[in-house]
JSON list of C-alpha atoms and ligand atoms in Angstrom, two decimals:
[
{"chain": "X", "resi": 17, "resn": "MET", "atom": "CA", "xyz": [0.01, 0.00, -0.01]},
{"chain": "X", "resi": 18, "resn": "ASN", "atom": "CA", "xyz": [1.17, 3.54, -0.61]},
{"chain": "X", "resi": 19, "resn": "LEU", "atom": "CA", "xyz": [1.67, 6.34, 1.81]},
{"chain": "X", "resi": 20, "resn": "PHE", "atom": "CA", "xyz": [-1.32, 8.16, 0.62]},
{"chain": "X", "resi": 21, "resn": "SER", "atom": "CA", "xyz": [-3.80, 5.33, 1.17]},
{"chain": "X", "resi": 22, "resn": "ARG", "atom": "CA", "xyz": [-2.15, 4.76, 4.55]},
{"chain": "X", "resi": 23, "resn": "ILE", "atom": "CA", "xyz": [-2.67, 8.42, 5.58]},
{"chain": "X", "resi": 24, "resn": "SER", "atom": "CA", "xyz": [-6.32, 8.54, 4.14]},
{"chain": "X", "resi": 25, "resn": "ASP", "atom": "CA", "xyz": [-7.24, 5.35, 5.86]},
{"chain": "X", "resi": 26, "resn": "GLY", "atom": "CA", "xyz": [-6.00, 6.79, 9.11]},
{"chain": "X", "resi": 27, "resn": "LEU", "atom": "CA", "xyz": [-7.89, 10.06, 8.59]},
{"chain": "X", "resi": 28, "resn": "LEU", "atom": "CA", "xyz": [-11.00, 8.11, 7.97]},
{"chain": "X", "resi": 29, "resn": "GLN", "atom": "CA", "xyz": [-10.41, 6.22, 11.17]},
{"chain": "X", "resi": 30, "resn": "LEU", "atom": "CA", "xyz": [-9.92, 9.52, 13.06]},
{"chain": "X", "resi": 31, "resn": "PHE", "atom": "CA", "xyz": [-12.87, 11.29, 11.64]},
{"chain": "X", "resi": 32, "resn": "PHE", "atom": "CA", "xyz": [-15.36, 8.47, 11.34]},
{"chain": "X", "resi": 33, "resn": "PRO", "atom": "CA", "xyz": [-14.48, 6.16, 14.20]},
{"chain": "X", "resi": 34, "resn": "ASN", "atom": "CA", "xyz": [-18.03, 5.04, 14.69]},
{"chain": "X", "resi": 35, "resn": "ASN", "atom": "CA", "xyz": [-18.99, 4.05, 11.25]},
{"chain": "X", "resi": 36, "resn": "CYS", "atom": "CA", "xyz": [-19.48, 0.52, 9.87]},
{"chain": "X", "resi": 37, "resn": "LEU", "atom": "CA", "xyz": [-16.18, -0.51, 8.03]},
{"chain": "X", "resi": 38, "resn": "ILE", "atom": "CA", "xyz": [-18.14, -2.11, 5.13]},
{"chain": "X", "resi": 39, "resn": "CYS", "atom": "CA", "xyz": [-20.93, 0.10, 4.43]},
{"chain": "X", "resi": 40, "resn": "GLY", "atom": "CA", "xyz": [-20.02, 3.38, 6.20]},
{"chain": "X", "resi": 41, "resn": "ARG", "atom": "CA", "xyz": [-23.28, 3.63, 8.20]},
{"chain": "X", "resi": 42, "resn": "SER", "atom": "CA", "xyz": [-23.25, 5.08, 11.80]},
{"chain": "X", "resi": 43, "resn": "LEU", "atom": "CA", "xyz": [-22.83, 2.28, 14.27]},
{"chain": "X", "resi": 44, "resn": "VAL", "atom": "CA", "xyz": [-25.37, 2.07, 17.07]},
{"chain": "X", "resi": 45, "resn": "THR", "atom": "CA", "xyz": [-24.86, 0.81, 20.60]},
{"chain": "X", "resi": 46, "resn": "GLY", "atom": "CA", "xyz": [-23.70, -2.80, 20.65]},
{"chain": "X", "resi": 47, "resn": "GLU", "atom": "CA", "xyz": [-22.26, -2.62, 17.27]},
{"chain": "X", "resi": 48, "resn": "GLU", "atom": "CA", "xyz": [-18.54, -2.69, 16.90]},
{"chain": "X", "resi": 49, "resn": "ASN", "atom": "CA", "xyz": [-16.50, -1.91, 13.75]},
{"chain": "X", "resi": 50, "resn": "ILE", "atom": "CA", "xyz": [-19.15, -3.58, 11.65]},
{"chain": "X", "resi": 51, "resn": "CYS", "atom": "CA", "xyz": [-22.87, -3.02, 11.58]},
{"chain": "X", "resi": 52, "resn": "LEU", "atom": "CA", "xyz": [-25.15, -6.06, 12.34]},
{"chain": "X", "resi": 53, "resn": "MET", "atom": "CA", "xyz": [-26.70, -5.96, 8.88]},
{"chain": "X", "resi": 54, "resn": "CYS", "atom": "CA", "xyz": [-23.20, -6.24, 7.28]},
{"chain": "X", "resi": 55, "resn": "MET", "atom": "CA", "xyz": [-22.16, -8.87, 9.79]},
{"chain": "X", "resi": 56, "resn": "ALA", "atom": "CA", "xyz": [-25.24, -10.80, 9.00]},
{"chain": "X", "resi": 57, "resn": "ALA", "atom": "CA", "xyz": [-24.54, -10.59, 5.19]},
{"chain": "X", "resi": 58, "resn": "LEU", "atom": "CA", "xyz": [-21.01, -12.12, 5.65]},
{"chain": "X", "resi": 59, "resn": "PRO", "atom": "CA", "xyz": [-21.24, -15.66, 4.27]},
{"chain": "X", "resi": 60, "resn": "ARG", "atom": "CA", "xyz": [-21.14, -17.86, 7.18]},
{"chain": "X", "resi": 61, "resn": "THR", "atom": "CA", "xyz": [-20.25, -21.57, 6.75]},
{"chain": "X", "resi": 62, "resn": "SER", "atom": "CA", "xyz": [-21.41, -22.99, 9.96]},
{"chain": "X", "resi": 63, "resn": "PHE", "atom": "CA", "xyz": [-18.86, -25.84, 9.30]},
{"chain": "X", "resi": 64, "resn": "GLU", "atom": "CA", "xyz": [-18.02, -25.90, 12.94]},
{"chain": "X", "resi": 65, "resn": "LYS", "atom": "CA", "xyz": [-21.38, -27.74, 13.58]},
{"chain": "X", "resi": 66, "resn": "TRP", "atom": "CA", "xyz": [-20.71, -30.65, 11.41]},
{"chain": "X", "resi": 67, "resn": "ARG", "atom": "CA", "xyz": [-17.85, -33.20, 10.94]},
{"chain": "X", "resi": 68, "resn": "GLY", "atom": "CA", "xyz": [-16.63, -34.12, 7.40]},
{"chain": "X", "resi": 69, "resn": "ASN", "atom": "CA", "xyz": [-17.09, -30.31, 6.30]},
{"chain": "X", "resi": 70, "resn": "GLN", "atom": "CA", "xyz": [-15.31, -28.85, 3.36]},
{"chain": "X", "resi": 71, "resn": "THR", "atom": "CA", "xyz": [-12.39, -27.62, 5.61]},
{"chain": "X", "resi": 72, "resn": "GLU", "atom": "CA", "xyz": [-11.85, -31.08, 7.00]},
{"chain": "X", "resi": 73, "resn": "LYS", "atom": "CA", "xyz": [-12.09, -32.71, 3.59]},
{"chain": "X", "resi": 74, "resn": "ARG", "atom": "CA", "xyz": [-9.22, -30.49, 2.34]},
{"chain": "X", "resi": 75, "resn": "PHE", "atom": "CA", "xyz": [-6.93, -32.44, 4.63]},
{"chain": "X", "resi": 76, "resn": "TRP", "atom": "CA", "xyz": [-8.18, -35.91, 4.18]},
{"chain": "X", "resi": 77, "resn": "GLY", "atom": "CA", "xyz": [-5.50, -38.20, 3.02]},
{"chain": "X", "resi": 78, "resn": "LYS", "atom": "CA", "xyz": [-2.82, -35.70, 3.61]},
{"chain": "X", "resi": 79, "resn": "VAL", "atom": "CA", "xyz": [-2.34, -34.99, 7.28]},
{"chain": "X", "resi": 80, "resn": "ASP", "atom": "CA", "xyz": [-4.03, -36.19, 10.38]},
{"chain": "X", "resi": 81, "resn": "VAL", "atom": "CA", "xyz": [-6.52, -33.46, 11.63]},
{"chain": "X", "resi": 82, "resn": "TYR", "atom": "CA", "xyz": [-8.63, -34.08, 14.54]},
{"chain": "X", "resi": 83, "resn": "SER", "atom": "CA", "xyz": [-11.25, -31.51, 13.54]},
{"chain": "X", "resi": 84, "resn": "ALA", "atom": "CA", "xyz": [-11.34, -28.37, 11.39]},
{"chain": "X", "resi": 85, "resn": "PHE", "atom": "CA", "xyz": [-13.63, -25.59, 10.29]},
{"chain": "X", "resi": 86, "resn": "SER", "atom": "CA", "xyz": [-13.64, -22.18, 8.48]},
{"chain": "X", "resi": 87, "resn": "GLY", "atom": "CA", "xyz": [-15.79, -19.47, 9.72]},
{"chain": "X", "resi": 88, "resn": "TYR", "atom": "CA", "xyz": [-16.69, -17.83, 6.35]},
{"chain": "X", "resi": 89, "resn": "TYR", "atom": "CA", "xyz": [-16.67, -18.47, 2.66]},
{"chain": "X", "resi": 90, "resn": "TYR", "atom": "CA", "xyz": [-13.96, -16.30, 1.05]},
{"chain": "X", "resi": 91, "resn": "ARG", "atom": "CA", "xyz": [-14.24, -14.87, -2.43]},
{"chain": "X", "resi": 92, "resn": "LYS", "atom": "CA", "xyz": [-12.10, -12.02, -3.95]},
{"chain": "X", "resi": 93, "resn": "GLY", "atom": "CA", "xyz": [-14.03, -8.79, -4.16]},
{"chain": "X", "resi": 94, "resn": "GLN", "atom": "CA", "xyz": [-16.45, -9.67, -1.44]},
{"chain": "X", "resi": 95, "resn": "PRO", "atom": "CA", "xyz": [-16.54, -7.57, 1.85]},
{"chain": "X", "resi": 96, "resn": "LEU", "atom": "CA", "xyz": [-14.62, -10.35, 3.78]},
{"chain": "X", "resi": 97, "resn": "SER", "atom": "CA", "xyz": [-11.79, -10.18, 1.23]},
{"chain": "X", "resi": 98, "resn": "HIS", "atom": "CA", "xyz": [-11.60, -6.42, 1.87]},
{"chain": "X", "resi": 99, "resn": "MET", "atom": "CA", "xyz": [-11.69, -6.74, 5.73]},
{"chain": "X", "resi": 100, "resn": "ILE", "atom": "CA", "xyz": [-8.79, -9.39, 5.45]},
{"chain": "X", "resi": 101, "resn": "HIS", "atom": "CA", "xyz": [-6.85, -7.08, 3.01]},
{"chain": "X", "resi": 102, "resn": "ASP", "atom": "CA", "xyz": [-7.48, -4.15, 5.48]},
{"chain": "X", "resi": 103, "resn": "PHE", "atom": "CA", "xyz": [-5.95, -6.02, 8.46]},
{"chain": "X", "resi": 104, "resn": "LYS", "atom": "CA", "xyz": [-3.20, -7.58, 6.40]},
{"chain": "X", "resi": 105, "resn": "TYR", "atom": "CA", "xyz": [-1.95, -4.54, 4.67]},
{"chain": "X", "resi": 106, "resn": "HIS", "atom": "CA", "xyz": [-3.61, -1.50, 6.23]},
{"chain": "X", "resi": 107, "resn": "ASN", "atom": "CA", "xyz": [-2.66, -1.90, 9.75]},
{"chain": "X", "resi": 108, "resn": "ASN", "atom": "CA", "xyz": [-6.46, -2.34, 10.71]},
{"chain": "X", "resi": 109, "resn": "ARG", "atom": "CA", "xyz": [-5.68, -4.46, 13.82]},
{"chain": "X", "resi": 110, "resn": "LYS", "atom": "CA", "xyz": [-9.16, -3.64, 15.22]},
{"chain": "X", "resi": 111, "resn": "ILE", "atom": "CA", "xyz": [-10.98, -5.60, 12.55]},
{"chain": "X", "resi": 112, "resn": "ALA", "atom": "CA", "xyz": [-8.67, -8.61, 13.07]},
{"chain": "X", "resi": 113, "resn": "HIS", "atom": "CA", "xyz": [-9.37, -8.67, 16.69]},
{"chain": "X", "resi": 114, "resn": "TYR", "atom": "CA", "xyz": [-13.09, -8.28, 16.02]},
{"chain": "X", "resi": 115, "resn": "LEU", "atom": "CA", "xyz": [-13.31, -11.19, 13.48]},
{"chain": "X", "resi": 116, "resn": "GLY", "atom": "CA", "xyz": [-10.99, -13.21, 15.75]},
{"chain": "X", "resi": 117, "resn": "ARG", "atom": "CA", "xyz": [-13.70, -12.83, 18.45]},
{"chain": "X", "resi": 118, "resn": "GLN", "atom": "CA", "xyz": [-16.25, -14.21, 16.01]},
{"chain": "X", "resi": 119, "resn": "LEU", "atom": "CA", "xyz": [-14.21, -17.28, 15.43]},
{"chain": "X", "resi": 120, "resn": "GLY", "atom": "CA", "xyz": [-13.78, -17.59, 19.15]},
{"chain": "X", "resi": 121, "resn": "ALA", "atom": "CA", "xyz": [-17.70, -17.59, 19.58]},
{"chain": "X", "resi": 122, "resn": "MET", "atom": "CA", "xyz": [-17.85, -20.39, 16.96]},
{"chain": "X", "resi": 123, "resn": "ILE", "atom": "CA", "xyz": [-15.08, -22.38, 18.77]},
{"chain": "X", "resi": 124, "resn": "LYS", "atom": "CA", "xyz": [-16.91, -21.98, 22.06]},
{"chain": "X", "resi": 125, "resn": "ASN", "atom": "CA", "xyz": [-20.46, -22.72, 20.66]},
{"chain": "X", "resi": 126, "resn": "ALA", "atom": "CA", "xyz": [-19.25, -25.90, 18.84]},
{"chain": "X", "resi": 127, "resn": "GLN", "atom": "CA", "xyz": [-17.60, -26.97, 22.29]},
{"chain": "X", "resi": 128, "resn": "MET", "atom": "CA", "xyz": [-14.33, -27.39, 20.53]},
{"chain": "X", "resi": 129, "resn": "ALA", "atom": "CA", "xyz": [-12.34, -25.43, 23.29]},
{"chain": "X", "resi": 130, "resn": "ASN", "atom": "CA", "xyz": [-12.51, -28.58, 25.46]},
{"chain": "X", "resi": 131, "resn": "ASP", "atom": "CA", "xyz": [-10.68, -30.61, 22.55]},
{"chain": "X", "resi": 132, "resn": "TYR", "atom": "CA", "xyz": [-7.56, -28.40, 22.70]},
{"chain": "X", "resi": 133, "resn": "ASP", "atom": "CA", "xyz": [-4.92, -26.99, 24.97]},
{"chain": "X", "resi": 134, "resn": "CYS", "atom": "CA", "xyz": [-4.03, -23.79, 23.07]},
{"chain": "X", "resi": 135, "resn": "ILE", "atom": "CA", "xyz": [-4.33, -21.82, 19.86]},
{"chain": "X", "resi": 136, "resn": "VAL", "atom": "CA", "xyz": [-1.32, -21.59, 17.69]},
{"chain": "X", "resi": 137, "resn": "PRO", "atom": "CA", "xyz": [-1.37, -18.87, 14.90]},
{"chain": "X", "resi": 138, "resn": "VAL", "atom": "CA", "xyz": [0.46, -19.79, 11.86]},
{"chain": "X", "resi": 139, "resn": "PRO", "atom": "CA", "xyz": [3.80, -17.98, 12.16]},
{"chain": "X", "resi": 140, "resn": "LEU", "atom": "CA", "xyz": [4.66, -15.17, 9.76]},
{"chain": "X", "resi": 141, "resn": "HIS", "atom": "CA", "xyz": [7.98, -14.88, 8.01]},
{"chain": "X", "resi": 142, "resn": "GLN", "atom": "CA", "xyz": [10.43, -12.74, 9.89]},
{"chain": "X", "resi": 143, "resn": "LYS", "atom": "CA", "xyz": [10.77, -10.35, 6.94]},
{"chain": "X", "resi": 144, "resn": "LYS", "atom": "CA", "xyz": [7.04, -9.78, 6.66]},
{"chain": "X", "resi": 145, "resn": "PHE", "atom": "CA", "xyz": [6.75, -9.34, 10.51]},
{"chain": "X", "resi": 146, "resn": "LEU", "atom": "CA", "xyz": [9.42, -6.62, 10.32]},
{"chain": "X", "resi": 147, "resn": "ILE", "atom": "CA", "xyz": [7.65, -4.91, 7.42]},
{"chain": "X", "resi": 148, "resn": "ARG", "atom": "CA", "xyz": [4.01, -5.32, 8.94]},
{"chain": "X", "resi": 149, "resn": "GLY", "atom": "CA", "xyz": [5.01, -5.12, 12.60]},
{"chain": "X", "resi": 150, "resn": "TYR", "atom": "CA", "xyz": [2.50, -7.80, 13.54]},
{"chain": "X", "resi": 151, "resn": "ASN", "atom": "CA", "xyz": [1.25, -11.26, 12.59]},
{"chain": "X", "resi": 152, "resn": "GLN", "atom": "CA", "xyz": [-2.41, -10.95, 11.56]},
{"chain": "X", "resi": 153, "resn": "CYS", "atom": "CA", "xyz": [-3.07, -14.56, 12.56]},
{"chain": "X", "resi": 154, "resn": "THR", "atom": "CA", "xyz": [-1.84, -13.66, 16.21]},
{"chain": "X", "resi": 155, "resn": "LEU", "atom": "CA", "xyz": [-4.34, -10.80, 16.29]},
{"chain": "X", "resi": 156, "resn": "LEU", "atom": "CA", "xyz": [-7.09, -13.28, 15.13]},
{"chain": "X", "resi": 157, "resn": "ALA", "atom": "CA", "xyz": [-6.04, -15.76, 17.63]},
{"chain": "X", "resi": 158, "resn": "ARG", "atom": "CA", "xyz": [-5.93, -13.30, 20.43]},
{"chain": "X", "resi": 159, "resn": "GLY", "atom": "CA", "xyz": [-9.66, -12.24, 19.62]},
{"chain": "X", "resi": 160, "resn": "ALA", "atom": "CA", "xyz": [-10.53, -15.85, 19.57]},
{"chain": "X", "resi": 161, "resn": "SER", "atom": "CA", "xyz": [-8.88, -16.53, 22.73]},
{"chain": "X", "resi": 162, "resn": "GLU", "atom": "CA", "xyz": [-10.78, -13.87, 24.67]},
{"chain": "X", "resi": 163, "resn": "VAL", "atom": "CA", "xyz": [-14.11, -15.52, 23.81]},
{"chain": "X", "resi": 164, "resn": "CYS", "atom": "CA", "xyz": [-13.37, -19.24, 23.79]},
{"chain": "X", "resi": 165, "resn": "GLY", "atom": "CA", "xyz": [-10.82, -19.25, 26.70]},
{"chain": "X", "resi": 166, "resn": "LEU", "atom": "CA", "xyz": [-8.09, -21.18, 25.02]},
{"chain": "X", "resi": 167, "resn": "PRO", "atom": "CA", "xyz": [-4.60, -19.55, 25.55]},
{"chain": "X", "resi": 168, "resn": "VAL", "atom": "CA", "xyz": [-2.63, -18.42, 22.54]},
{"chain": "X", "resi": 169, "resn": "ASP", "atom": "CA", "xyz": [0.88, -20.09, 22.40]},
{"chain": "X", "resi": 170, "resn": "GLU", "atom": "CA", "xyz": [3.59, -18.86, 20.13]},
{"chain": "X", "resi": 171, "resn": "THR", "atom": "CA", "xyz": [6.32, -20.93, 21.54]},
{"chain": "X", "resi": 172, "resn": "ILE", "atom": "CA", "xyz": [5.59, -24.06, 19.76]},
{"chain": "X", "resi": 173, "resn": "LEU", "atom": "CA", "xyz": [5.80, -23.40, 16.02]},
{"chain": "X", "resi": 174, "resn": "MET", "atom": "CA", "xyz": [8.43, -21.30, 14.18]},
{"chain": "X", "resi": 175, "resn": "ARG", "atom": "CA", "xyz": [9.32, -20.68, 10.78]},
{"chain": "X", "resi": 176, "resn": "ALA", "atom": "CA", "xyz": [12.35, -22.55, 9.70]},
{"chain": "X", "resi": 177, "resn": "LYS", "atom": "CA", "xyz": [15.52, -20.59, 9.52]},
{"chain": "X", "resi": 178, "resn": "HIS", "atom": "CA", "xyz": [17.47, -20.18, 6.28]},
{"chain": "X", "resi": 179, "resn": "SER", "atom": "CA", "xyz": [19.72, -23.09, 5.79]},
{"chain": "X", "resi": 180, "resn": "VAL", "atom": "CA", "xyz": [23.06, -22.94, 3.90]},
{"chain": "X", "resi": 181, "resn": "SER", "atom": "CA", "xyz": [21.69, -25.16, 1.03]},
{"chain": "X", "resi": 182, "resn": "GLN", "atom": "CA", "xyz": [18.59, -22.86, 0.79]},
{"chain": "X", "resi": 183, "resn": "THR", "atom": "CA", "xyz": [20.69, -19.76, 0.32]},
{"chain": "X", "resi": 184, "resn": "LYS", "atom": "CA", "xyz": [22.28, -21.31, -2.55]},
{"chain": "X", "resi": 185, "resn": "LYS", "atom": "CA", "xyz": [19.03, -21.83, -4.36]},
{"chain": "X", "resi": 186, "resn": "SER", "atom": "CA", "xyz": [17.79, -19.27, -6.92]},
{"chain": "X", "resi": 187, "resn": "GLN", "atom": "CA", "xyz": [15.81, -16.43, -5.53]},
{"chain": "X", "resi": 188, "resn": "GLU", "atom": "CA", "xyz": [12.45, -17.96, -6.54]},
{"chain": "X", "resi": 189, "resn": "SER", "atom": "CA", "xyz": [12.94, -21.47, -5.25]},
{"chain": "X", "resi": 190, "resn": "ARG", "atom": "CA", "xyz": [14.29, -20.13, -2.02]},
{"chain": "X", "resi": 191, "resn": "ILE", "atom": "CA", "xyz": [11.14, -18.07, -1.48]},
{"chain": "X", "resi": 192, "resn": "THR", "atom": "CA", "xyz": [8.94, -21.14, -2.24]},
{"chain": "X", "resi": 193, "resn": "SER", "atom": "CA", "xyz": [10.83, -23.35, 0.17]},
{"chain": "X", "resi": 194, "resn": "LEU", "atom": "CA", "xyz": [10.91, -20.81, 2.95]},
{"chain": "X", "resi": 195, "resn": "LYS", "atom": "CA", "xyz": [7.28, -20.18, 2.47]},
{"chain": "X", "resi": 196, "resn": "ASP", "atom": "CA", "xyz": [6.19, -23.59, 3.60]},
{"chain": "X", "resi": 197, "resn": "THR", "atom": "CA", "xyz": [8.95, -24.62, 6.08]},
{"chain": "X", "resi": 198, "resn": "PHE", "atom": "CA", "xyz": [8.09, -24.91, 9.78]},
{"chain": "X", "resi": 199, "resn": "VAL", "atom": "CA", "xyz": [9.73, -26.41, 12.85]},
{"chain": "X", "resi": 200, "resn": "VAL", "atom": "CA", "xyz": [8.60, -27.15, 16.38]},
{"chain": "X", "resi": 201, "resn": "THR", "atom": "CA", "xyz": [10.86, -25.89, 19.14]},
{"chain": "X", "resi": 202, "resn": "PRO", "atom": "CA", "xyz": [12.83, -28.45, 21.20]},
{"chain": "X", "resi": 203, "resn": "GLU", "atom": "CA", "xyz": [10.68, -27.51, 24.29]},
{"chain": "X", "resi": 204, "resn": "ALA", "atom": "CA", "xyz": [7.48, -28.16, 22.30]},
{"chain": "X", "resi": 205, "resn": "GLU", "atom": "CA", "xyz": [8.85, -31.61, 21.30]},
{"chain": "X", "resi": 206, "resn": "ARG", "atom": "CA", "xyz": [8.82, -32.61, 24.84]},
{"chain": "X", "resi": 207, "resn": "ARG", "atom": "CA", "xyz": [5.08, -31.61, 25.30]},
{"chain": "X", "resi": 208, "resn": "VAL", "atom": "CA", "xyz": [3.68, -35.19, 24.78]},
{"chain": "X", "resi": 209, "resn": "GLY", "atom": "CA", "xyz": [0.11, -35.41, 23.97]},
{"chain": "X", "resi": 210, "resn": "LEU", "atom": "CA", "xyz": [-0.27, -31.69, 23.32]},
{"chain": "X", "resi": 211, "resn": "ARG", "atom": "CA", "xyz": [-3.46, -30.60, 21.61]},
{"chain": "X", "resi": 212, "resn": "VAL", "atom": "CA", "xyz": [-2.98, -27.72, 19.29]},
{"chain": "X", "resi": 213, "resn": "LEU", "atom": "CA", "xyz": [-5.66, -25.76, 17.39]},
{"chain": "X", "resi": 214, "resn": "LEU", "atom": "CA", "xyz": [-3.91, -24.10, 14.42]},
{"chain": "X", "resi": 215, "resn": "LEU", "atom": "CA", "xyz": [-5.30, -20.89, 13.20]},
{"chain": "X", "resi": 216, "resn": "ASP", "atom": "CA", "xyz": [-4.83, -19.19, 9.74]},
{"chain": "X", "resi": 217, "resn": "ASP", "atom": "CA", "xyz": [-6.55, -16.48, 7.98]},
{"chain": "X", "resi": 218, "resn": "VAL", "atom": "CA", "xyz": [-7.61, -17.91, 4.57]},
{"chain": "X", "resi": 219, "resn": "LEU", "atom": "CA", "xyz": [-7.60, -21.62, 3.56]},
{"chain": "X", "resi": 220, "resn": "THR", "atom": "CA", "xyz": [-6.52, -21.90, 0.03]},
{"chain": "X", "resi": 221, "resn": "THR", "atom": "CA", "xyz": [-4.47, -24.85, -1.16]},
{"chain": "X", "resi": 222, "resn": "GLY", "atom": "CA", "xyz": [-3.96, -25.87, 2.46]},
{"chain": "X", "resi": 223, "resn": "ALA", "atom": "CA", "xyz": [-0.17, -26.33, 1.77]},
{"chain": "X", "resi": 224, "resn": "THR", "atom": "CA", "xyz": [0.92, -23.98, 4.61]},
{"chain": "X", "resi": 225, "resn": "LEU", "atom": "CA", "xyz": [-1.24, -25.66, 7.09]},
{"chain": "X", "resi": 226, "resn": "GLU", "atom": "CA", "xyz": [-0.27, -29.13, 5.94]},
{"chain": "X", "resi": 227, "resn": "SER", "atom": "CA", "xyz": [3.32, -28.10, 6.44]},
{"chain": "X", "resi": 228, "resn": "CYS", "atom": "CA", "xyz": [2.48, -26.88, 9.98]},
{"chain": "X", "resi": 229, "resn": "CYS", "atom": "CA", "xyz": [0.90, -30.17, 10.74]},
{"chain": "X", "resi": 230, "resn": "ASN", "atom": "CA", "xyz": [3.88, -32.09, 9.54]},
{"chain": "X", "resi": 231, "resn": "ALA", "atom": "CA", "xyz": [6.20, -30.01, 11.75]},
{"chain": "X", "resi": 232, "resn": "LEU", "atom": "CA", "xyz": [3.77, -30.66, 14.76]},
{"chain": "X", "resi": 233, "resn": "SER", "atom": "CA", "xyz": [3.92, -34.36, 14.21]},
{"chain": "X", "resi": 234, "resn": "ARG", "atom": "CA", "xyz": [7.26, -34.40, 15.73]},
{"chain": "X", "resi": 235, "resn": "ILE", "atom": "CA", "xyz": [5.53, -33.91, 19.15]},
{"chain": "X", "resi": 236, "resn": "PRO", "atom": "CA", "xyz": [4.75, -37.48, 20.47]},
{"chain": "X", "resi": 237, "resn": "ASN", "atom": "CA", "xyz": [0.96, -38.24, 20.45]},
{"chain": "X", "resi": 238, "resn": "VAL", "atom": "CA", "xyz": [0.14, -34.73, 19.29]},
{"chain": "X", "resi": 239, "resn": "ARG", "atom": "CA", "xyz": [-3.56, -33.78, 18.40]},
{"chain": "X", "resi": 240, "resn": "VAL", "atom": "CA", "xyz": [-4.03, -31.04, 15.73]},
{"chain": "X", "resi": 241, "resn": "GLY", "atom": "CA", "xyz": [-7.22, -29.06, 14.80]},
{"chain": "X", "resi": 242, "resn": "ILE", "atom": "CA", "xyz": [-7.46, -26.34, 12.22]},
{"chain": "X", "resi": 243, "resn": "VAL", "atom": "CA", "xyz": [-9.48, -23.03, 12.38]},
{"chain": "X", "resi": 244, "resn": "THR", "atom": "CA", "xyz": [-9.38, -20.58, 9.41]},
{"chain": "X", "resi": 245, "resn": "LEU", "atom": "CA", "xyz": [-11.38, -17.44, 9.13]},
{"chain": "X", "resi": 246, "resn": "GLY", "atom": "CA", "xyz": [-12.18, -17.79, 5.52]},
{"chain": "X", "resi": 247, "resn": "ILE", "atom": "CA", "xyz": [-12.17, -20.81, 3.06]},
{"chain": "X", "resi": 248, "resn": "ALA", "atom": "CA", "xyz": [-11.56, -20.01, -0.57]},
{"chain": "X", "resi": 249, "resn": "SER", "atom": "CA", "xyz": [-13.63, -21.93, -3.16]},
{"chain": "X", "resi": 250, "resn": "ASN", "atom": "CA", "xyz": [-11.76, -24.54, -5.22]},
{"chain": "X", "resi": 251, "resn": "ASP", "atom": "CA", "xyz": [-12.82, -22.89, -8.51]},
{"chain": "U", "resi": 330, "resn": "LIG", "atom": "ZN1", "xyz": [-22.49, -1.97, 7.58]}
]
């Protein structure tokens, strides 16, 4: 994003702090960031209510996932994609926190909180973290944690460090290999039977989450579940 849009976004927030982020209408008491009408118009999946849902199916035959769901259907150009863009690139942390709280309510209502020990946000590249200043998945996880009660644990899963062989690769292949490489910390490897609820913003191919699952499988007797805010359609 450029400086101009960053400033104009900031000004909008400053002068219209109580307007819906989607439609711009004034918010009334009880509404937060998004008006109830826009919230109701977001395409909910209700996947958390049934096993064998689309999110779970994406991982079948690939990695062992105890339970999984995505909160909303994700399509480019739709309000949810604008909201995700806003908290990923426009520093709109409030909206990430708010949407995280919605996920937390889904986890709580589906009684999934009893199945896990902690929420683990998918770690961000160090480079991206330095540029953005935050991991949007951590913000979502903190919001979710507030409502469902599961603590956020960022000491378990890490992005793999550059290895010597990787630095020799071409720029492109290095980016690809770094993108999907995760490791569990030595401390986490000792947490036998740990039950982890992984959290990511949008499920597309599932490659990133699969890679996380593979890393987590180093923990003996681990249980892994997956929650994503959005699920992109396969078409
Ligand atoms: Zn609205």
